[in-house]
PDB file of C-alpha atoms in Angstrom:
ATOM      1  CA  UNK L   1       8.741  15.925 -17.956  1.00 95.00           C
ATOM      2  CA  UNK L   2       9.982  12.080 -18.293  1.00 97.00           C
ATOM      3  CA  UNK L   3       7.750   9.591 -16.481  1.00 98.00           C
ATOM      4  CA  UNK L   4       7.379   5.950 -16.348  1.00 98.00           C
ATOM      5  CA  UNK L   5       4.452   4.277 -15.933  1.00 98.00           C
ATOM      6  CA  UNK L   6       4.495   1.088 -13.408  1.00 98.00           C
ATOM      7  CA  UNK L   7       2.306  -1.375 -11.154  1.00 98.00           C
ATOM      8  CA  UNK L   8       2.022  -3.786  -8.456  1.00 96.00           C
ATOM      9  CA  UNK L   9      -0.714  -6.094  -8.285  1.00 96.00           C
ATOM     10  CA  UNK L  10      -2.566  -3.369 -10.530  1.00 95.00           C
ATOM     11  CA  UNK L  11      -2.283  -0.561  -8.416  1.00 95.00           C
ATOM     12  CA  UNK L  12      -0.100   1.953 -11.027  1.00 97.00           C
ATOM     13  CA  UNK L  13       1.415   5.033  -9.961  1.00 98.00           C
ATOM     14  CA  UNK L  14       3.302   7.270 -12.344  1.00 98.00           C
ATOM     15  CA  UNK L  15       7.340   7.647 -11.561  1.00 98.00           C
ATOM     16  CA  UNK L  16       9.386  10.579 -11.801  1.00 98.00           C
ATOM     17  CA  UNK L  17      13.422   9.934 -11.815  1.00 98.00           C
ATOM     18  CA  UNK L  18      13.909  13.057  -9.467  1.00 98.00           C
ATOM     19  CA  UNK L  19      17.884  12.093 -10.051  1.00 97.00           C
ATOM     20  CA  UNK L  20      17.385  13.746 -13.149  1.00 97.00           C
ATOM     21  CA  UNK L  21      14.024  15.681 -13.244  1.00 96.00           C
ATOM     22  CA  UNK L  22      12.924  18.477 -11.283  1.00 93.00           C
ATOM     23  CA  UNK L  23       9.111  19.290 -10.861  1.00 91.00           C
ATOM     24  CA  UNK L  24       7.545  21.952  -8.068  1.00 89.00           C
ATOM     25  CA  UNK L  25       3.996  21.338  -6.473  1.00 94.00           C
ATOM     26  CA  UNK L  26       3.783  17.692  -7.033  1.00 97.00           C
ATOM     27  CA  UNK L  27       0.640  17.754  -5.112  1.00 97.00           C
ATOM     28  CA  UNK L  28      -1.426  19.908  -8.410  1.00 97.00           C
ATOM     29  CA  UNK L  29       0.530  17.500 -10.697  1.00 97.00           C
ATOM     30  CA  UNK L  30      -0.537  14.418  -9.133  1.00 97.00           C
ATOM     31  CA  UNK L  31      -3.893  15.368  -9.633  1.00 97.00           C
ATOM     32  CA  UNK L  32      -3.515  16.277 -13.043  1.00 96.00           C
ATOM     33  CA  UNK L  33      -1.946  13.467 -14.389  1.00 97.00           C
ATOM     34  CA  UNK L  34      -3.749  10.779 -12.268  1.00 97.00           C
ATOM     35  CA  UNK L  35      -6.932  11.769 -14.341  1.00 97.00           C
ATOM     36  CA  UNK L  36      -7.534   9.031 -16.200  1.00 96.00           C
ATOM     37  CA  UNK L  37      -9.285  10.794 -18.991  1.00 97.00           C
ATOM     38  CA  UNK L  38      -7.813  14.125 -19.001  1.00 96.00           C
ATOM     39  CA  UNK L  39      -4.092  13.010 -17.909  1.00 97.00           C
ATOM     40  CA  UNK L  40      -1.804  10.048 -18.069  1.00 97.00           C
ATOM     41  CA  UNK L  41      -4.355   7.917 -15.679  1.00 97.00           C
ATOM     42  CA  UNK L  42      -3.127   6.239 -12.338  1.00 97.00           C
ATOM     43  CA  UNK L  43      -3.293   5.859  -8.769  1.00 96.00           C
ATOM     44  CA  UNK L  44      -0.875   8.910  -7.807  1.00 97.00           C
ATOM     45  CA  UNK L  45       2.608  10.094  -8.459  1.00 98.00           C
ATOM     46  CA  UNK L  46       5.665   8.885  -6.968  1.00 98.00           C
ATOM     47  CA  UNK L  47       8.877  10.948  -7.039  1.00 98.00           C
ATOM     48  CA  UNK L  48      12.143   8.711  -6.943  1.00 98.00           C
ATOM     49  CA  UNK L  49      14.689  11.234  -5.239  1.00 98.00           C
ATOM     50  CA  UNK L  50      18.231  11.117  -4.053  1.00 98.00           C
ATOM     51  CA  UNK L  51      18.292  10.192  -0.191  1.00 98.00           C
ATOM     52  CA  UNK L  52      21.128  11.064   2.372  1.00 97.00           C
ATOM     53  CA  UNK L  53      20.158   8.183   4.843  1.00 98.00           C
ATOM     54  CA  UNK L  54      19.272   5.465   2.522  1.00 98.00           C
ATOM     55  CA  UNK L  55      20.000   4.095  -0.748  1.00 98.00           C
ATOM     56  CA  UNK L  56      17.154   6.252  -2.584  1.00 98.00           C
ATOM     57  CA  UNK L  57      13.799   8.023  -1.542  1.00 98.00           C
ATOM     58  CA  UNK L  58      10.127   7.706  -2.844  1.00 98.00           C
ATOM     59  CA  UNK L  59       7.691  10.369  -1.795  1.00 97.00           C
ATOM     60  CA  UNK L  60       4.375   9.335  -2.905  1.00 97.00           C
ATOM     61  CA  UNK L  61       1.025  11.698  -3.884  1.00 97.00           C
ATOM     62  CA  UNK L  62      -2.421   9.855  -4.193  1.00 95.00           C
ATOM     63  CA  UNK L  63      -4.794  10.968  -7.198  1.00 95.00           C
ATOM     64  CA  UNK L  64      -6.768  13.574  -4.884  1.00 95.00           C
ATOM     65  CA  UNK L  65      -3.347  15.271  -4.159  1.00 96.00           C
ATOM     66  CA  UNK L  66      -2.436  14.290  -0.776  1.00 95.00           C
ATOM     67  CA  UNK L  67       1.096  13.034   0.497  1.00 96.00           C
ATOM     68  CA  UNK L  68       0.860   9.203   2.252  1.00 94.00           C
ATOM     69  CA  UNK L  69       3.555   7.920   4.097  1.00 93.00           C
ATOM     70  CA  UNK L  70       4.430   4.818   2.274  1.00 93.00           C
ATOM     71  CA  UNK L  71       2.850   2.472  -0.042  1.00 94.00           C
ATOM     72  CA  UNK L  72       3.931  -1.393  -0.190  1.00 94.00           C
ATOM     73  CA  UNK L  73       2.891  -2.078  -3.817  1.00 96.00           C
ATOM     74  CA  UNK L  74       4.543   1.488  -5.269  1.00 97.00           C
ATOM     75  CA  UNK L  75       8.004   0.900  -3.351  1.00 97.00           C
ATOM     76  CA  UNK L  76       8.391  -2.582  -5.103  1.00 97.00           C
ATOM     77  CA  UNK L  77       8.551  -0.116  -8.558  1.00 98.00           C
ATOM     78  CA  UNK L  78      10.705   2.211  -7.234  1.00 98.00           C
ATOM     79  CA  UNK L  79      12.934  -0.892  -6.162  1.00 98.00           C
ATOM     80  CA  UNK L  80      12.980  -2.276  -9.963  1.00 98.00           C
ATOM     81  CA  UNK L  81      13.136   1.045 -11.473  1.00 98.00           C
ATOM     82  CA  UNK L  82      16.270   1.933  -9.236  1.00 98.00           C
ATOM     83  CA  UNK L  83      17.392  -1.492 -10.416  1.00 98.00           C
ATOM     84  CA  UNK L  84      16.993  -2.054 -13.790  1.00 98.00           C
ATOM     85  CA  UNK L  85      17.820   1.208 -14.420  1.00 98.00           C
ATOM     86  CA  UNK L  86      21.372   0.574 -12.488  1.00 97.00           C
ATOM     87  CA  UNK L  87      20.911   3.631 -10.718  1.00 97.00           C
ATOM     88  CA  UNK L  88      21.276   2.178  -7.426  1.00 97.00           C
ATOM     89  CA  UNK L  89      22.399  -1.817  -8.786  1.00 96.00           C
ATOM     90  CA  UNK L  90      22.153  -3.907  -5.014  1.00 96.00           C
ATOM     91  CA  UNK L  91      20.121  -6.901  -4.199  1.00 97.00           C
ATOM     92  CA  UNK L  92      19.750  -5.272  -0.889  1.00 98.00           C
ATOM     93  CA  UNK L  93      18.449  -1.780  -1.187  1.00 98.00           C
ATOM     94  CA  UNK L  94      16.839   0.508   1.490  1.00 98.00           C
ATOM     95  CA  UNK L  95      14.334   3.474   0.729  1.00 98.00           C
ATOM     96  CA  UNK L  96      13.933   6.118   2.540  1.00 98.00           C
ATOM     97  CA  UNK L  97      10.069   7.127   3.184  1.00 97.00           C
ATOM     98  CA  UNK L  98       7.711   9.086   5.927  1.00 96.00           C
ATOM     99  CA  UNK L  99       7.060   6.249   7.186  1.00 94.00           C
ATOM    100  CA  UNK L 100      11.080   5.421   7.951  1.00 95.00           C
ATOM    101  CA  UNK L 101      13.212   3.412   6.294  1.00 97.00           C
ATOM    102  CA  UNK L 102      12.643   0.281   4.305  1.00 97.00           C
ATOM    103  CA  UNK L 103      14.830  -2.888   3.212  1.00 98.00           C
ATOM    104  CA  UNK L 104      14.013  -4.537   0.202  1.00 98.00           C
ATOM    105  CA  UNK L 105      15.218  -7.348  -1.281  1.00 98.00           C
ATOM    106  CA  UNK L 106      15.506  -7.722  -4.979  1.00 98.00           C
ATOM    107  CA  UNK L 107      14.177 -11.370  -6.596  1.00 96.00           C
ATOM    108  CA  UNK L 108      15.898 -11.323 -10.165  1.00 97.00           C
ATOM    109  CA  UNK L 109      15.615 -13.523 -13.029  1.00 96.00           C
ATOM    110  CA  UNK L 110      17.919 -15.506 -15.114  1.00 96.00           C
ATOM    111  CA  UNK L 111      18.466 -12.057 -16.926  1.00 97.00           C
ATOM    112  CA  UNK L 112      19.288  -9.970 -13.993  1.00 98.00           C
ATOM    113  CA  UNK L 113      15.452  -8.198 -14.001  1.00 97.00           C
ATOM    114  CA  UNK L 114      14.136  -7.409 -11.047  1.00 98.00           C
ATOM    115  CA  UNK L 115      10.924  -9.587 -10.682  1.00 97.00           C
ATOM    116  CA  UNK L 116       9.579  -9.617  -7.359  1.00 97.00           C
ATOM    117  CA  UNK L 117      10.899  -8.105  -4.173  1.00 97.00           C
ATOM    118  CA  UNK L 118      10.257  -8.600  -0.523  1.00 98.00           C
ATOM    119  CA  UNK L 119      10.146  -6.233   1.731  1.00 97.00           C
ATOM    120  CA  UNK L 120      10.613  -5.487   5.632  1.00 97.00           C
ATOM    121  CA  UNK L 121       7.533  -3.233   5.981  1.00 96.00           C
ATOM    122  CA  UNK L 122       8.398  -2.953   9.975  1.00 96.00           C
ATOM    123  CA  UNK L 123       6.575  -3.907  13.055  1.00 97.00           C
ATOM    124  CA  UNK L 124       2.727  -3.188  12.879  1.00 98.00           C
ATOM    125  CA  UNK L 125       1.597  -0.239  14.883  1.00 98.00           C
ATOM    126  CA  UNK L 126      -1.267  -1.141  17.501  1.00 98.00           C
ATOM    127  CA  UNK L 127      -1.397   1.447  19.917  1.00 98.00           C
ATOM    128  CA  UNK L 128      -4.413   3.721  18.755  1.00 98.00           C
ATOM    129  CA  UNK L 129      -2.879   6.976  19.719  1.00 98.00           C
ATOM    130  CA  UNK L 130      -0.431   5.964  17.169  1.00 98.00           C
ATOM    131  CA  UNK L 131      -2.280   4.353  14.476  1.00 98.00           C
ATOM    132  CA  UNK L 132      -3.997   7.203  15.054  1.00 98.00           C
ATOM    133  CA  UNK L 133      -7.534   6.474  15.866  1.00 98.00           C
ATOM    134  CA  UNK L 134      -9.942   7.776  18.956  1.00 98.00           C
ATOM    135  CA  UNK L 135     -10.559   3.988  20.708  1.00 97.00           C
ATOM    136  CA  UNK L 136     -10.815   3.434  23.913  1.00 93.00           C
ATOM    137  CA  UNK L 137      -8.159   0.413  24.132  1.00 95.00           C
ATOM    138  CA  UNK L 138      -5.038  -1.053  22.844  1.00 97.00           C
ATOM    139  CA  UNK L 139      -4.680  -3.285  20.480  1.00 98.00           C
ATOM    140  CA  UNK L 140      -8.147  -2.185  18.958  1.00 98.00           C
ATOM    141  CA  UNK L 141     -10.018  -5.024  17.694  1.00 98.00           C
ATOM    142  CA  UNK L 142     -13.537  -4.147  18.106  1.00 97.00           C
ATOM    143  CA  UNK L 143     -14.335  -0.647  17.217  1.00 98.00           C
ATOM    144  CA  UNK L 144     -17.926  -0.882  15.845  1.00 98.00           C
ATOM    145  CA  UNK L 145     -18.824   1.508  13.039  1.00 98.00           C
ATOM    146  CA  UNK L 146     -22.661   1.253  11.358  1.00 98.00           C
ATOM    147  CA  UNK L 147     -22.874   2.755   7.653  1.00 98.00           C
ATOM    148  CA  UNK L 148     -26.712   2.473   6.152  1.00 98.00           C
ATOM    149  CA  UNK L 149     -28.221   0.256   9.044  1.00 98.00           C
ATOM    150  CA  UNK L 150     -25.541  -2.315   9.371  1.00 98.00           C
ATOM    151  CA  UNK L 151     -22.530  -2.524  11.712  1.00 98.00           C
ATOM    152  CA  UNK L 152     -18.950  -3.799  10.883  1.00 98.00           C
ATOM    153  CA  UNK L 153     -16.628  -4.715  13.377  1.00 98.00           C
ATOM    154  CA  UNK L 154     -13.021  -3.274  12.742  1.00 98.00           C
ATOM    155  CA  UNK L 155      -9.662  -3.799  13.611  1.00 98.00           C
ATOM    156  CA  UNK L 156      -6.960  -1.058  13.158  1.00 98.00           C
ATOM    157  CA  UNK L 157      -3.516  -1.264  12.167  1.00 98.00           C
ATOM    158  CA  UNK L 158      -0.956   1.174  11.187  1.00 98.00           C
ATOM    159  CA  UNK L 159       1.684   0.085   8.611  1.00 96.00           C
ATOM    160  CA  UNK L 160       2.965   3.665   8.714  1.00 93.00           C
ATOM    161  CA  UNK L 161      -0.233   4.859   7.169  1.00 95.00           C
ATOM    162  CA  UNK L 162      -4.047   3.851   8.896  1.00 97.00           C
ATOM    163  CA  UNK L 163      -5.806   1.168   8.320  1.00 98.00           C
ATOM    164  CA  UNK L 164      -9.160  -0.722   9.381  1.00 98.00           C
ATOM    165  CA  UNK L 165      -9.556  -3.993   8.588  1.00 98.00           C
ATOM    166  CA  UNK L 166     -12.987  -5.581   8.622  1.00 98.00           C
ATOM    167  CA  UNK L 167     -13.712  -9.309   8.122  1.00 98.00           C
ATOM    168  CA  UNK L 168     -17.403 -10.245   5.964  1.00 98.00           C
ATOM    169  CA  UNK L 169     -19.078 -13.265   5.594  1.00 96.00           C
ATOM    170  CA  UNK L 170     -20.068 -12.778   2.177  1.00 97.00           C
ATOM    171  CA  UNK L 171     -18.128 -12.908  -1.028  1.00 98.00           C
ATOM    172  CA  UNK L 172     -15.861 -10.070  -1.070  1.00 98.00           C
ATOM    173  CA  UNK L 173     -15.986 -10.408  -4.677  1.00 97.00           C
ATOM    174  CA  UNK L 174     -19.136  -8.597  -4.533  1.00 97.00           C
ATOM    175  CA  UNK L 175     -19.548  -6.270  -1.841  1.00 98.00           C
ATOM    176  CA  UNK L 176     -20.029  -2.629  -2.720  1.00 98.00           C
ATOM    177  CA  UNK L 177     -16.682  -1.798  -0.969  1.00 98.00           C
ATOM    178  CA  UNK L 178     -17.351   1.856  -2.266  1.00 98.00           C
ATOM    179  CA  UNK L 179     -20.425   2.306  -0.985  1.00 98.00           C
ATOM    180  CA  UNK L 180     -18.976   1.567   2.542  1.00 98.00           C
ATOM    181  CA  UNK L 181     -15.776   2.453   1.895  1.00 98.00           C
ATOM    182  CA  UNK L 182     -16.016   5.978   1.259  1.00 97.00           C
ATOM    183  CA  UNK L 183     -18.041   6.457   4.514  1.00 98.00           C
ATOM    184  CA  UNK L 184     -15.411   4.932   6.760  1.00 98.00           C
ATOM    185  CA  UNK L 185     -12.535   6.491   5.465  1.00 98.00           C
ATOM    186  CA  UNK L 186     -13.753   9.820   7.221  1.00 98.00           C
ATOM    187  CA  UNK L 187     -15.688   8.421   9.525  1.00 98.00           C
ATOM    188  CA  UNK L 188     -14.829  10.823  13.312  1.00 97.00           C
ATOM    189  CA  UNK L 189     -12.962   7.717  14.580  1.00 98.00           C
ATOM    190  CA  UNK L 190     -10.128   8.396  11.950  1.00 98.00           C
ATOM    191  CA  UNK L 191      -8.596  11.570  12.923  1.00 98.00           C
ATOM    192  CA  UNK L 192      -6.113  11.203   9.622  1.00 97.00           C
ATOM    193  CA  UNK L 193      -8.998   9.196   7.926  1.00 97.00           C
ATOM    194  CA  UNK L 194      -8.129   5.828   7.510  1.00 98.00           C
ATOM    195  CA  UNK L 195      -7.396   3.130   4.503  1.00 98.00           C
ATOM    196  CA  UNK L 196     -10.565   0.684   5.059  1.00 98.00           C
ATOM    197  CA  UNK L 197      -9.792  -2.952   4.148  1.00 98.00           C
ATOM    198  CA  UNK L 198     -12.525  -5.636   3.736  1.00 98.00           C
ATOM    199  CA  UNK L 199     -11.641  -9.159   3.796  1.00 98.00           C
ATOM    200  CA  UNK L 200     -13.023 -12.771   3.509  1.00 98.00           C
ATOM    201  CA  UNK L 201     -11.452 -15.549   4.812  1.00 98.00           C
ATOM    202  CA  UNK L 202     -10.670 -18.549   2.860  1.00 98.00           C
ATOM    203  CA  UNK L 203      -8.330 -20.573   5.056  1.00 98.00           C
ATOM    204  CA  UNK L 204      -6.077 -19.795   8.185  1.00 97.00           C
ATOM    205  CA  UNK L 205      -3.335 -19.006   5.355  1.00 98.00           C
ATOM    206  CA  UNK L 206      -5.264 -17.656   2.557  1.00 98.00           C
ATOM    207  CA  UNK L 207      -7.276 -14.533   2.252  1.00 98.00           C
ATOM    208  CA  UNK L 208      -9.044 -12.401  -0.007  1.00 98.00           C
ATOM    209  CA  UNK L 209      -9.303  -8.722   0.415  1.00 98.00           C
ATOM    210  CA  UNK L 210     -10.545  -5.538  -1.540  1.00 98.00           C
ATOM    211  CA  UNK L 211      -9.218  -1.906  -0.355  1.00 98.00           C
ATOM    212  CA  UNK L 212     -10.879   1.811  -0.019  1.00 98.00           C
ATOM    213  CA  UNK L 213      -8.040   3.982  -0.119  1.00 96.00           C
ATOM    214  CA  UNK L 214      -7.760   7.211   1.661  1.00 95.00           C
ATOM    215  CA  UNK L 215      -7.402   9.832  -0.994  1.00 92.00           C
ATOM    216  CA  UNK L 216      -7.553   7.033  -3.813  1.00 93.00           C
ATOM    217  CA  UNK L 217     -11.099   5.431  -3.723  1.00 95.00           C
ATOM    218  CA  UNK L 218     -11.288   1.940  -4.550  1.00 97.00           C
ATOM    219  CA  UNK L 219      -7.698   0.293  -6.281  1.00 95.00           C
ATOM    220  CA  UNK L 220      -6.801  -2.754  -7.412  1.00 96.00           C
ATOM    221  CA  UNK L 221      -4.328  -3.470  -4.894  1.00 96.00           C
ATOM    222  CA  UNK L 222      -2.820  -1.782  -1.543  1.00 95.00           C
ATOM    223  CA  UNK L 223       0.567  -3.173  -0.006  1.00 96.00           C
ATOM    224  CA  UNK L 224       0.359  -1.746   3.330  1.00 96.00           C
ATOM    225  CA  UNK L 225      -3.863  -2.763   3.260  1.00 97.00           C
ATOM    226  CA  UNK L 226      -2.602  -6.245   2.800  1.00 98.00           C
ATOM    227  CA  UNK L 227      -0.099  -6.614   5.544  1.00 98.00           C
ATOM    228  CA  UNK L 228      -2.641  -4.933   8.153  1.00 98.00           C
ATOM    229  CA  UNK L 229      -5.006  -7.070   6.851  1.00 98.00           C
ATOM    230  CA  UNK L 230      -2.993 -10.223   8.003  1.00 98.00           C
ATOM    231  CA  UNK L 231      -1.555  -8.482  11.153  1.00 98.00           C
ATOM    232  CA  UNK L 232      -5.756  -7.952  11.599  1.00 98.00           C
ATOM    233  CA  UNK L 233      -6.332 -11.693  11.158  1.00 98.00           C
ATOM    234  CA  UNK L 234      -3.101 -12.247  13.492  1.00 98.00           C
ATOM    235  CA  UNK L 235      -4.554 -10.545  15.945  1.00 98.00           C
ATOM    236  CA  UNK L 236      -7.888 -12.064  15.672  1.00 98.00           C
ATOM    237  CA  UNK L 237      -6.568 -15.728  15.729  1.00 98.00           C
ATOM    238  CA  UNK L 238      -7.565 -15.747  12.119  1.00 98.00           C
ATOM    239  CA  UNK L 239      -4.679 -16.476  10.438  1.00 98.00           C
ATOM    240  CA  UNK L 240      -1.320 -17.831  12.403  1.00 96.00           C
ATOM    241  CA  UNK L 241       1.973 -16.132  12.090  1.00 96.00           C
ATOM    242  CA  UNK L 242       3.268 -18.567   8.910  1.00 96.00           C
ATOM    243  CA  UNK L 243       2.952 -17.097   5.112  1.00 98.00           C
ATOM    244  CA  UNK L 244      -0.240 -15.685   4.139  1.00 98.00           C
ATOM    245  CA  UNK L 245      -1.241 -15.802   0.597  1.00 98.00           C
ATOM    246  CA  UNK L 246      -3.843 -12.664   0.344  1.00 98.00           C
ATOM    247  CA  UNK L 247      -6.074 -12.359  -3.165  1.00 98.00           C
ATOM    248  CA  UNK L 248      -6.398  -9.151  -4.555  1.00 98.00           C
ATOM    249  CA  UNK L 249      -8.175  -8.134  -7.702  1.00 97.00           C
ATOM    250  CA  UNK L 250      -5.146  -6.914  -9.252  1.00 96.00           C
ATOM    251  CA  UNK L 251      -3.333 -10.435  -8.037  1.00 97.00           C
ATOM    252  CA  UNK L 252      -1.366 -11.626  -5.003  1.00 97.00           C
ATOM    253  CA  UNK L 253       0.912 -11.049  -2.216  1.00 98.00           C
ATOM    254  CA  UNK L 254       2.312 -13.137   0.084  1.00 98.00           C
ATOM    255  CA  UNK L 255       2.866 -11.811   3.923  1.00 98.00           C
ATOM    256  CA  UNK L 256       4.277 -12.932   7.117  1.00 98.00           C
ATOM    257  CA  UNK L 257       4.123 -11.605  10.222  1.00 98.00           C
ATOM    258  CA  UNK L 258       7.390 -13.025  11.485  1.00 97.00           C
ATOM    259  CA  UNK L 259       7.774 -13.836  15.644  1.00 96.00           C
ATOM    260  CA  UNK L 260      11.329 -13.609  15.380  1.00 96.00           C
ATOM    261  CA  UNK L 261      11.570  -9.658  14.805  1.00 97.00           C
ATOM    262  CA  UNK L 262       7.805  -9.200  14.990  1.00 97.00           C
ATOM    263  CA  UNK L 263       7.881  -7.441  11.491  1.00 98.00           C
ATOM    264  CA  UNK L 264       6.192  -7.784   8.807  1.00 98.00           C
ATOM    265  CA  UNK L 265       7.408  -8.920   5.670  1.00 98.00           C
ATOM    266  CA  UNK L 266       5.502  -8.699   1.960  1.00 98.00           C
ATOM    267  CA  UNK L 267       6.370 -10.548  -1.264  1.00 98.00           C
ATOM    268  CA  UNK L 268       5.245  -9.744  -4.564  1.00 97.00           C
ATOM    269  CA  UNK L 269       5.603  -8.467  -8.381  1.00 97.00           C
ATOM    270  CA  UNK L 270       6.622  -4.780  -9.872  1.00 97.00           C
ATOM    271  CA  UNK L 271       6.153  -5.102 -13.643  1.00 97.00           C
ATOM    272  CA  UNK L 272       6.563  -1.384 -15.948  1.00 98.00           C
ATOM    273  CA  UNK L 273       4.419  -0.802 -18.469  1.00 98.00           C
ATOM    274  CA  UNK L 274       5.636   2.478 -20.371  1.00 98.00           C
ATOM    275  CA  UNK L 275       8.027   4.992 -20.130  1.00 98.00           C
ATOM    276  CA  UNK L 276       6.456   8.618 -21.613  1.00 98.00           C
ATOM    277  CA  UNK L 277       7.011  12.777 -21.642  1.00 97.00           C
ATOM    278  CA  UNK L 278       4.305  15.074 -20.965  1.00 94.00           C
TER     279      UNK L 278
END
């Protein structure tokens, strides 16, 4: 099998050009070759695949084997790999994904290589039946979870996938996200378990954030984490509804939750780093 290796922000997923490959249970292989000792090493697998409502579509496997919906940082690769690769050559592109269908649009360079890309991730989901989480109001924005003696205060958000977004007072930079993190994502609230984001607040436009992700464990970057992270800070009175700048440890994204359409749009990079066979 022909792979290719890419990231976003840090958080690298291995690609498979299901144009031309086929594979069967991709939810044994992205185990396998997540491993990063006994396999290739990454985040998950992502299958590129021909699409009959969109332009392309990515299905996407985390490292434990399970299916998400959609990840913000992996479609950004499967936008410059479709690109580059002048399989599907438009500046506007949409993806098909479980989560619906995506726009993206493709920054190039002077070169015509994709660079960075932006994307319409949609309107943040707030209802809790939806998200889905067991709450007893809508938008929830103070569900109170205690891990080892100490209670967080959360705020949910779906971005097609769950998410709770906390806000510390400490440096994020050292909080033992997994220690906490790996408790909340199965904590009874989160009937689908739940991507747990914890954040710090730098300035009404600039915020850093480190991610627990369900099925992952700790990464170096989530797309989806980040914009419910700033539709959490929106919804807070954090942050207004302007650009965003968010730090993550693999680098940063830029988000705005727009009043015009009341979506949510993300900029940032998609760099590959090898092609291989295995």
């Amino acid at each position: 099998m022909r792979f290719t290796k890419m990231q976003g922000c840090g958080n690298d997923y291995i690609y498979v050009n299901c144009f031309e490959e086929s594979l069967t249970s991709p939810q044994q292989l992205a185990k396998t070759i997540s491993d990063r000792h006994f396999g290739i090493g990454s985040d998950g697998l992502v299958l590129i695949m021909p699409s009959e409502t969109a332009d392309c579509r990515m299905r996407m496997f985390n490292s434990d084997g399970s299916e998400s919906e959609m990840c913000g940082n992996a479609i950004r690769c499967v936008a410059k790999y479709v690109y580059d690769r002048d399989i599907i050559h438009k500046r506007q592109l949409s993806v098909e994904t479980l989560a619906g269908i995506k726009y993206i649009s493709i920054n190039a360079d002077d070169n015509d290589i994709a660079r960075t890309m932006t994307v319409d991730m949609g309107a943040p989901v707030t209802e809790a039946a939806n998200i889905p989480v067991f709450a007893d109001r809508s938008p929830v924005t103070d569900l109170k979870l205690t891990a080892f003696g100490r209670e967080f205060t959360f705020t949910c958000v779906s971005m097609g996938n769950p998410h709770a977004v906390t806000f510390i007072e400490e440096p994020v930079s050292s909080f033992d996200v997994e220690k906490f993190g790996k408790v909340f994502e199965v904590y009874g609230h989160f009937p689908r378990r739940s991507n747990i984001e914890f954040a710090e607040v730098i300035s009404p436009t600039h915020l850093k954030m480190r991610v627990w992700e369900r099925g992952a464990g700790e990464t170096l970057a989530c797309g989806t984490g980040t914009c419910a992270t700033v539709a959490a800070a929106c919804l807070n009175g954090i942050c207004p509804r302007e650009p965003v700048t968010v730090d993550l440890l693999g680098g940063q994204l830029i988000i705005e939750w727009k009043e015009t359409d009341g979506h949510i749009y993300m900029t940032g990079p998609a760099e590959f780093v090898f092609d291989g066979e295995i």
